[in-house]
C-alpha atoms as one frame of an Amber mdcrd trajectory, in Angstrom:
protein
   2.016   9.342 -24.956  -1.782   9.545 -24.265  -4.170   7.513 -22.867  -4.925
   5.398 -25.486  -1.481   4.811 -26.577  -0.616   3.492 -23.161  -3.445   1.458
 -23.235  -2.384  -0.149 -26.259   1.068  -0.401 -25.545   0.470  -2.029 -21.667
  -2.218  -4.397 -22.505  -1.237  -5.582 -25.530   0.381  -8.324 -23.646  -1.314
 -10.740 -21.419   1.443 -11.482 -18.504   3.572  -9.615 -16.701   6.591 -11.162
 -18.030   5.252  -9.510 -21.140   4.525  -6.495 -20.108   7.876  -5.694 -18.607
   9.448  -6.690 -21.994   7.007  -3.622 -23.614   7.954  -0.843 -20.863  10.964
   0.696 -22.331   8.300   1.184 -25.102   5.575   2.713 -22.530   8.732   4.914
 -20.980  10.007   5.957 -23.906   7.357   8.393 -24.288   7.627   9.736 -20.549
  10.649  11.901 -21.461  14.049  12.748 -20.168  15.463  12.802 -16.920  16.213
  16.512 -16.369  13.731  18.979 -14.633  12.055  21.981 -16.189   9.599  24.261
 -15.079   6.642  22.490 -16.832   7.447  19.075 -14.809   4.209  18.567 -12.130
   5.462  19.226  -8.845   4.726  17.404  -5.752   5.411  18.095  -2.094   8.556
  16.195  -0.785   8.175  16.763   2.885   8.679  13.006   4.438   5.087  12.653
   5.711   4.013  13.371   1.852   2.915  10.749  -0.159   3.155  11.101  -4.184
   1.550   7.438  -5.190  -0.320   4.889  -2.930  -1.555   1.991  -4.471  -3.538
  -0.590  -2.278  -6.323  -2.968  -1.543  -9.396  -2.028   0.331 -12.890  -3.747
   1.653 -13.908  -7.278   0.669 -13.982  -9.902   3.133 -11.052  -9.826   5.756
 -10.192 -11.256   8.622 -10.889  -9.208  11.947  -8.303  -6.314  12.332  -6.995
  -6.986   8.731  -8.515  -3.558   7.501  -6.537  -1.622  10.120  -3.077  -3.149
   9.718  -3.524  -3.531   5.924  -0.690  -1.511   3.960  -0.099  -0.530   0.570
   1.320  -2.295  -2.073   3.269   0.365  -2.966   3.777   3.955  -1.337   6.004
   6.523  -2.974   6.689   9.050  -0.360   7.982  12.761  -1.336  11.048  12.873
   0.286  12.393  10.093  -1.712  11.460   6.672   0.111   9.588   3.598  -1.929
   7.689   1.195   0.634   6.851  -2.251  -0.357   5.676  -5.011   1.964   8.083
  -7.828   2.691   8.168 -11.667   1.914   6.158 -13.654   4.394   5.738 -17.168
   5.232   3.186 -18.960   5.794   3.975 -20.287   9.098   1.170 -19.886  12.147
   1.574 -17.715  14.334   3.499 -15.426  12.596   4.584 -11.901  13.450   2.710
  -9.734  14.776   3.695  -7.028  12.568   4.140  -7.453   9.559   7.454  -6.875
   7.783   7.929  -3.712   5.317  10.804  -2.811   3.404  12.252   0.567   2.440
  14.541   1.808  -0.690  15.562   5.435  -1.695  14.244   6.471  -5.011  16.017
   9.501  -6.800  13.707  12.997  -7.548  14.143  11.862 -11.234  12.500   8.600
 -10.369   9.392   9.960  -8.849   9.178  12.020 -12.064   8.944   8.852 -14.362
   6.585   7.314 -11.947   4.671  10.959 -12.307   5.080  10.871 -16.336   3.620
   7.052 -16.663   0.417   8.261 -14.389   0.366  11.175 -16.290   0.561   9.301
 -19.484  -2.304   7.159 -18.397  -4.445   9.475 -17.738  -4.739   9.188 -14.009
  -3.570  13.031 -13.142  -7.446  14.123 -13.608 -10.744  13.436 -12.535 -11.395
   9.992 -12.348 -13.775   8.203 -14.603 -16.530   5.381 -13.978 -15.426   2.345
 -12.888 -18.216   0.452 -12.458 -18.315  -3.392 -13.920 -20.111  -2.871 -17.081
 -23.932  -3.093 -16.753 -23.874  -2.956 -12.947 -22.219  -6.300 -11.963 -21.316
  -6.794  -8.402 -18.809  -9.064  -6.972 -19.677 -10.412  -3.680 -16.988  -9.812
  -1.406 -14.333  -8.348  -3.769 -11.831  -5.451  -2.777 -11.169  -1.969  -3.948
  -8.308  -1.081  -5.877  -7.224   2.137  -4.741  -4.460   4.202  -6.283  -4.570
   7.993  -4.980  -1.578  10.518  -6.581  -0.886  13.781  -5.159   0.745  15.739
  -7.804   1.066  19.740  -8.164  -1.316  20.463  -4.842  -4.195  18.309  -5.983
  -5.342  14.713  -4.950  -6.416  12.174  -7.726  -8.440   8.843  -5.717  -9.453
   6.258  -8.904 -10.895   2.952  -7.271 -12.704   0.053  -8.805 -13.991  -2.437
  -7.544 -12.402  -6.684  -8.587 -10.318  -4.414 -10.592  -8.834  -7.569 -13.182
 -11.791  -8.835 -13.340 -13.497  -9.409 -17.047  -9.763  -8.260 -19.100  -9.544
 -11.862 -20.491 -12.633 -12.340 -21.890 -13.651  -8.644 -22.998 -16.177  -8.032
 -20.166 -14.460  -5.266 -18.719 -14.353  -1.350 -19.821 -11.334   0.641 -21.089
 -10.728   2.594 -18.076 -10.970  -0.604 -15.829  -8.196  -2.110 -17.836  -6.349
   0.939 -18.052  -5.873   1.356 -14.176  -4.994  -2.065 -14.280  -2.380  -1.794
 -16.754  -1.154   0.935 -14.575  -1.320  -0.951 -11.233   0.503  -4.544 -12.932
   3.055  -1.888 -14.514   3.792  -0.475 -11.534   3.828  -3.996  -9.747   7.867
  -3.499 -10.843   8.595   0.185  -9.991  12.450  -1.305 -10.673  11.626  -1.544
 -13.757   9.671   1.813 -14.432  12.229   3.943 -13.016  15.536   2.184 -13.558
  18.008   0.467 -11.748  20.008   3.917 -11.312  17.158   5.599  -9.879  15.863
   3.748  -6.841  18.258   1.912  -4.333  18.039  -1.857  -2.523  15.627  -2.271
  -0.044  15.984  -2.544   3.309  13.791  -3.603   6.509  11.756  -0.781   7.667
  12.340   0.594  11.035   9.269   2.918  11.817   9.449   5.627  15.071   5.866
   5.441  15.438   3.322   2.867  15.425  -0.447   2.359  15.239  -2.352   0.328
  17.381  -6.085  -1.312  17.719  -7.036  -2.908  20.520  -9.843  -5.685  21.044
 -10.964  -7.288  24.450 -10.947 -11.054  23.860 -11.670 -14.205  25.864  -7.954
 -16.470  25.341 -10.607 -19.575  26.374 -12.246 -19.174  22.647  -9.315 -19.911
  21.257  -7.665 -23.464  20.334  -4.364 -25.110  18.978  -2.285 -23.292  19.262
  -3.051 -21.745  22.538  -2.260 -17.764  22.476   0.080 -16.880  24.960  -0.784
 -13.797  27.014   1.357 -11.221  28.628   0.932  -7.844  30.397   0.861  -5.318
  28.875   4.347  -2.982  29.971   3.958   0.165  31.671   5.007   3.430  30.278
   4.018   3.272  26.948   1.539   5.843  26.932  -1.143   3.453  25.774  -3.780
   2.633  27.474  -5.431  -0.733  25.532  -8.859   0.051  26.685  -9.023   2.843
  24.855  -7.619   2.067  21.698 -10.292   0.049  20.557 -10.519   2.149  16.933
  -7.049   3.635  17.362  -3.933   4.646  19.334  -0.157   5.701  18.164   2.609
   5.547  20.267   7.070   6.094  19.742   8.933   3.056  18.958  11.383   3.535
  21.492   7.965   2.837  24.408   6.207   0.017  22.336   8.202  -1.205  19.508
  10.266  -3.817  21.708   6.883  -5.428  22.883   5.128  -5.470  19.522   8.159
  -6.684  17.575   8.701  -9.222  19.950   4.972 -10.503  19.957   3.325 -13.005
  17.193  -0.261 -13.541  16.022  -1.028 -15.301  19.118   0.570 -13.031  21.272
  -2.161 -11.351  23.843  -1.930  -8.050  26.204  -3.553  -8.445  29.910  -4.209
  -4.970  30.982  -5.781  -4.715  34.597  -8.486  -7.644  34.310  -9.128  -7.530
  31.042  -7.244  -9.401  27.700  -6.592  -7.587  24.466  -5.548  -8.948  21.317
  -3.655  -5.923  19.692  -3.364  -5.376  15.905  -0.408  -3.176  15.196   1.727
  -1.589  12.395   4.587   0.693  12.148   3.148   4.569  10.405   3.825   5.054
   7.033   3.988   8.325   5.221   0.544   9.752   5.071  -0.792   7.731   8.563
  -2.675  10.038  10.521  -1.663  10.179  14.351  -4.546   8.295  16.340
């Protein structure tokens, strides 16, 4: 299948619900299951991440931009992340929940095949909004692939945005295709391929650190406690970044909310925090 086909074939349709009834259509042209020696490769080491798809800029709340995950990671050594249902109860969690599922190495191909098939294994085109419009505010769609040693990054900006009434480009509403196809990686893979998910339980976590004043906030009142001892952490200096095991930090930060404040010495932190996926950096 090339580009155009897959074009034609994913955005034919307006909806989702649509769209998933075309895919067996947009897979059929991905090929079989088995693995030859012309497949892409990709490395499968469990820090190795094949497909990321996620949001970035526009205008977030403070800390949002470090905790903020992917919509969907495919990791190399077989591992789909996904965040987890929320509610919209305040305070929540402080960390937010992620789930896990095992996909099969015949899975990750098809996921390969449809980016192939898209065109999105190559240098990335322009995505600009036709004739330089710029939407205040708006995040980045980011989907980066890392397939046979190289790196593809394709980003666009209120990515969406102009599909419906034909003020968008064709590679704007091909990486969206892509990104609403892969919205149901169930789907694009098959049930045999990929497994149920599962809360995540991460070994490691990231952490950000800001000194606040507890007095500046209101209803409901954040409730501050110290911060333990031998964690390893030391808040003051994680103001852009720290990492830390689960087994000296992840009882505290599980335990914690969104109102949930660290005193450390004289001094009160509100701490952003999320458990490292495949492909986080160590702080």
């Amino acid at each position: 299948m090339n580009r155009r086909r897959f074009l034609t074939t994913a955005l034919g349709v307006p909806t989702l619900a649509a769209l998933a009834g075309s895919l067996p259509l947009v897979l059929a042209s991905c090929g079989d299951d088995e693995e030859s020696a012309s497949d892409p490769t990709y490395a499968d080491g469990p820090n190795d991440v094949v497909l990321s798809i996620r949001y970035e800029g526009g205008f977030v709340p403070m800390g949002f931009a470090f905790v903020n995950m992917p919509t969907l990671l495919v990791s190399g050594d077989g591992r789909v992340f996904e965040p987890g249902m929320q509610t919209l109860e305040f305070p929540g969690p402080l960390l937010s929940p992620v789930m896990v599922r095992p996909i099969s190495p015949a899975g990750i191909r098809r996921v390969i095949a449809l980016a192939g098939d898209a065109g999105l294994l190559s240098a990335p085109p322009d995505y600009s909004m036709p004739g330089g419009i710029m939407v205040a505010d708006a995040p980045f769609t980011v989907v980066t692939l890392t397939v046979d040693g190289q790196t593809y990054r394709h980003e666009a900006e209120a990515l969406g945005l102009g599909i419906d009434d034909g003020t968008s480009t064709p590679a704007r509403d091909n990486l969206a295709a892509f990104v609403e196809v892969m919205a149901d990686i169930t789907a694009v893979v098959g049930d045999d391929e990929i497994g149920e998910p599962i809360p995540f339980d991460p070994t490691r976590y990231r952490m950000q650190a800001m000194e606040v004043n507890p007095a500046d906030w209101g209803e409901p009142a954040p409730t501050v406690l110290d911060w333990p001892d031998g964690t390893g952490v030391v808040l003051a200096e994680a103001a852009t970044c720290a990492s830390a095991a689960a087994a000296a930090v992840g009882a505290a930060l599980t335990a914690a909310d969104q109102l949930t404040f660290f005193r450390e010495g004289d001094v009160v932190y509100q701490v952003f925090a999320g458990g490292m996926l495949p492909g986080d950096a160590e702080c």
